[in-house]
Coordinates of C-alpha atoms in Angstrom, one line a residue:
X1 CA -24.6 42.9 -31.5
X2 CA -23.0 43.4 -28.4
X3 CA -19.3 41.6 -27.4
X4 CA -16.4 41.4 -26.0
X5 CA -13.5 44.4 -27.4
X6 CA -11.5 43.0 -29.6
X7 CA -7.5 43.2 -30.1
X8 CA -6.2 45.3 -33.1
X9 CA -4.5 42.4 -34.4
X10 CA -7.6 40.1 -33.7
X11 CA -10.3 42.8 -35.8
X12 CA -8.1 42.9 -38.6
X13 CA -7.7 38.9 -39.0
X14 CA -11.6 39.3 -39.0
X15 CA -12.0 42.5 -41.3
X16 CA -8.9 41.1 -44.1
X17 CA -11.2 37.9 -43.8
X18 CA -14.5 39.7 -44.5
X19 CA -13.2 41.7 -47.8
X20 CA -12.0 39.0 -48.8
X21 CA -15.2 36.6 -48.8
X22 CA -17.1 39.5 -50.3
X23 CA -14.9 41.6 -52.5
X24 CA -16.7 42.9 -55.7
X25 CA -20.5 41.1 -54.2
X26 CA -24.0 42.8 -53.8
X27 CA -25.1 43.0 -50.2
X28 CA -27.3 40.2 -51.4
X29 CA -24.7 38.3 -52.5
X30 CA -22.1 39.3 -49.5
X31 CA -24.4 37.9 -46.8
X32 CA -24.7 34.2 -48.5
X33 CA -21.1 34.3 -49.1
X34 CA -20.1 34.7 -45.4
X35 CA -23.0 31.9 -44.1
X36 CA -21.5 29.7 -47.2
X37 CA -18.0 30.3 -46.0
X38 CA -18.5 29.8 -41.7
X39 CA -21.1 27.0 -42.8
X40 CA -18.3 24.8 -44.6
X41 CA -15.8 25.2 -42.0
X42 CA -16.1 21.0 -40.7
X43 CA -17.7 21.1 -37.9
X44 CA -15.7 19.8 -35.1
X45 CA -15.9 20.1 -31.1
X46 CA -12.3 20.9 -29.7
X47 CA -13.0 21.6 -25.8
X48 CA -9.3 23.2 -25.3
X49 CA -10.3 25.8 -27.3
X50 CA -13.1 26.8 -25.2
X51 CA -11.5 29.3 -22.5
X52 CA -9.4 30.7 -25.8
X53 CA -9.4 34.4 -26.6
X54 CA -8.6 33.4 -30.1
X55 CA -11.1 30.5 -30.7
X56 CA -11.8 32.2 -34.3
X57 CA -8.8 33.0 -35.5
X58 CA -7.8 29.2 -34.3
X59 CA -10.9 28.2 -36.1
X60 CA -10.2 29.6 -39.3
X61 CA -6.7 29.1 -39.3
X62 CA -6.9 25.1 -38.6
X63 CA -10.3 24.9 -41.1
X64 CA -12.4 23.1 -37.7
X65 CA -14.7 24.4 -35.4
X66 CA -18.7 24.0 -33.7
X67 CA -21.4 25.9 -33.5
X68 CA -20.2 28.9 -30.8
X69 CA -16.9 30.5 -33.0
X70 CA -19.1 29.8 -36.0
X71 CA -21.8 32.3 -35.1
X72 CA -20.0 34.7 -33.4
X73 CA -17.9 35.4 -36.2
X74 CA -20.8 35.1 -38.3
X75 CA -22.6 37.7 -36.1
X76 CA -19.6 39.8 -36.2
X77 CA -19.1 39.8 -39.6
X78 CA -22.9 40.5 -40.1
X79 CA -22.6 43.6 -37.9
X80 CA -19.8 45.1 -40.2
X81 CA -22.3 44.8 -43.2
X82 CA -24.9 46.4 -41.5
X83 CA -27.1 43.5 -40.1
X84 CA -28.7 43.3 -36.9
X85 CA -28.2 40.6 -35.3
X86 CA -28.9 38.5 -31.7
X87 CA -27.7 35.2 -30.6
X88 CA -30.2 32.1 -30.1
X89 CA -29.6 29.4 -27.4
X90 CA -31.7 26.6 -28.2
X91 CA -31.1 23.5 -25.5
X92 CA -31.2 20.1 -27.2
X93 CA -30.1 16.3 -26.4
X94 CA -27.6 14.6 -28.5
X95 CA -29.8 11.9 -28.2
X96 CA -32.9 13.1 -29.7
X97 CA -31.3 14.1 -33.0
X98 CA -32.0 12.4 -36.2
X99 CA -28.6 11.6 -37.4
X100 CA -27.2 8.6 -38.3
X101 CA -24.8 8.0 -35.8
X102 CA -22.5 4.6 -35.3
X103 CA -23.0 1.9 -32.3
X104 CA -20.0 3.3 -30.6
X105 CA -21.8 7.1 -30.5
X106 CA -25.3 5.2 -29.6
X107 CA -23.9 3.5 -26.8
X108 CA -22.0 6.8 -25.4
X109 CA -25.5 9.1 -26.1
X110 CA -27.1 7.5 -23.2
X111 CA -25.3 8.7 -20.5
X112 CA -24.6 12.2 -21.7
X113 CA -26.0 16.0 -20.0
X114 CA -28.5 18.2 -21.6
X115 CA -26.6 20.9 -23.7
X116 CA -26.9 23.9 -25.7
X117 CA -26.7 25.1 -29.3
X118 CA -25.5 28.4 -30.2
X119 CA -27.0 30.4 -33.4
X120 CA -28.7 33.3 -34.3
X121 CA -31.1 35.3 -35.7
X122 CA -30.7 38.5 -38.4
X123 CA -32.7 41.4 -39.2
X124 CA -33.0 40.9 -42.9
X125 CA -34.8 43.6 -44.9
X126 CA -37.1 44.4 -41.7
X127 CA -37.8 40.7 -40.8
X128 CA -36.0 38.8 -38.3
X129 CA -34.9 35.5 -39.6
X130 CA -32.8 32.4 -37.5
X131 CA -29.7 31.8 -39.6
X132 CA -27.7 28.6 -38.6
X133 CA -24.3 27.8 -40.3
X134 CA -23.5 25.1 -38.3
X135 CA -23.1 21.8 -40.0
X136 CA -20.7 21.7 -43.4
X137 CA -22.1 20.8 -46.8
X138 CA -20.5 17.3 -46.3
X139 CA -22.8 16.4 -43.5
X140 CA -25.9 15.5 -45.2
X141 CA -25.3 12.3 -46.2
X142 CA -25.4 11.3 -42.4
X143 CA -29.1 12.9 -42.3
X144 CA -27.7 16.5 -40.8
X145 CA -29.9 19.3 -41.5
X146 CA -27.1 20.9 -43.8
X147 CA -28.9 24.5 -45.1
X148 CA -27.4 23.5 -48.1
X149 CA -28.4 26.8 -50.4
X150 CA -29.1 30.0 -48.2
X151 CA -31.1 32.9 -50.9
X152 CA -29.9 35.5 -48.1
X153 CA -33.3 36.2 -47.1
X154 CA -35.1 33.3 -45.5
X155 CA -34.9 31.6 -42.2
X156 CA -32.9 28.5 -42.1
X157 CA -33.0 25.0 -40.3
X158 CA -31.8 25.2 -37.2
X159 CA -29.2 22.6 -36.9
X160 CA -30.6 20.2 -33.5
X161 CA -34.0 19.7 -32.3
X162 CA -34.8 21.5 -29.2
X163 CA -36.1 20.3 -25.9
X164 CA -38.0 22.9 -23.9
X165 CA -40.2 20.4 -21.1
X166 CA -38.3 19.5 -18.0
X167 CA -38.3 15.8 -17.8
X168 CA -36.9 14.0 -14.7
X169 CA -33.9 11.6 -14.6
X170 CA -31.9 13.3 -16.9
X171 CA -28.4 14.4 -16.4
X172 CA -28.1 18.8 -16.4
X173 CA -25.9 20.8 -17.8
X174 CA -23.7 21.4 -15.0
X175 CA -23.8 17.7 -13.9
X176 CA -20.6 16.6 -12.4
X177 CA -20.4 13.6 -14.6
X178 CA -21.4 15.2 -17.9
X179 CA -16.9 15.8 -18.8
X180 CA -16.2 12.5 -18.2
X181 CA -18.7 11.6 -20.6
X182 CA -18.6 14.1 -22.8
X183 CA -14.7 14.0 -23.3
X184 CA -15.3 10.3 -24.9
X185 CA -18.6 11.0 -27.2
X186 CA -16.8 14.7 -28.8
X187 CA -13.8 12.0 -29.6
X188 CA -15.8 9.8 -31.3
X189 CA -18.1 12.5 -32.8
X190 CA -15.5 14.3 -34.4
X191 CA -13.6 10.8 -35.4
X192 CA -17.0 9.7 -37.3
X193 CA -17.8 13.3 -39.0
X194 CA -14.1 13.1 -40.5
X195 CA -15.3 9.0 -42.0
X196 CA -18.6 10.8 -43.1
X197 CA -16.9 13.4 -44.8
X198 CA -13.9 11.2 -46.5
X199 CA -17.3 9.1 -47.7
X200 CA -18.4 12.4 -49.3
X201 CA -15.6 12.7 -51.8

């Protein structure tokens, strides 16, 4: 995997962080610890993060974060254990997902862009595989597809369901109106995955 160099101080955040969710494991063993570990961060969208050079670190530190920082660092730490890996853009439409959302969110999905979900895939004993860590354990009651128990060898669920068709009168990705929207469903997203979550307990 290719990216961006990092800072000294930046690598060994990552590298004290990757001992320390595999000290003492199998490579078997290693790999599911690191999905189970970025999986169960609470998934969260926090846009000023975005343009951040530390959007991990930040992501770790505050125990929140969405689908890009997740697989990154789950790519990077993959890379360190010897894993091949590639990332996998799927588009998708909050719209056309299954989950269980609120009237508020309902109301808000209809004016929002197309967008795009960021995982990847991992060469796992000679096979490539898609591996998606993306929603936390506590998600699953709200009908997310939570890969709740990874065996470290299979594919997983990716966490949307993709769009590839172009349909017409649909708002794009780059759509001038897409923050404005998008700045009101994120708040209310994140606001109804924390009651989903407090449910959970």
């Amino acid at each position: 995997m290719s990216g961006r160099l990092l800072s000294g101080q930046e690598e060994e955040f990552r590298k004290s962080l990757l001992k320390k969710w595999i000290r003492d494991l199998s490579p078997l063993d290693s790999r599911i610890s690191v999905f189970t570990h970025i999986r169960d961060i609470p998934y969260a969208i926090i846009p000023e993060w975005k343009s951040a050079d530390d959007t991990i670190r930040m992501m770790v530190m505050e125990n929140k974060g969405w689908c890009g920082p997740k697989h990154r660092l789950l790519m990077w730490m993959f890379d360190q254990m010897g894993i091949k890996t590639e990332p996998v853009l799927i588009p998708f439409r909050w719209q056309d997902q299954p989950f269980r959302y609120p009237e508020l969110i309902r109301q808000l999905l209809v004016l929002l862009p197309d967008s795009t979900h960021l995982c990847c895939k991992a060469c796992l004993d000679n096979q490539w595989h898609i591996i998606d860590a993306t929603w936390d354990s506590a998600l699953i009651n709200a009908d997310f597809p939570v890969n709740c128990r990874w065996d470290g060898m299979s594919d997983t669920i990716p966490a949307v369901s993709g769009f590839y068709p172009v349909e017409k009168n649909r708002l794009p990705i780059t759509s001038p109106k897409a923050p404005f929207y998008q700045i009101n469903f994120i708040k209310e997203l994140n606001r109804w995955l924390e009651e989903v979550r407090l449910n959970h307990k």
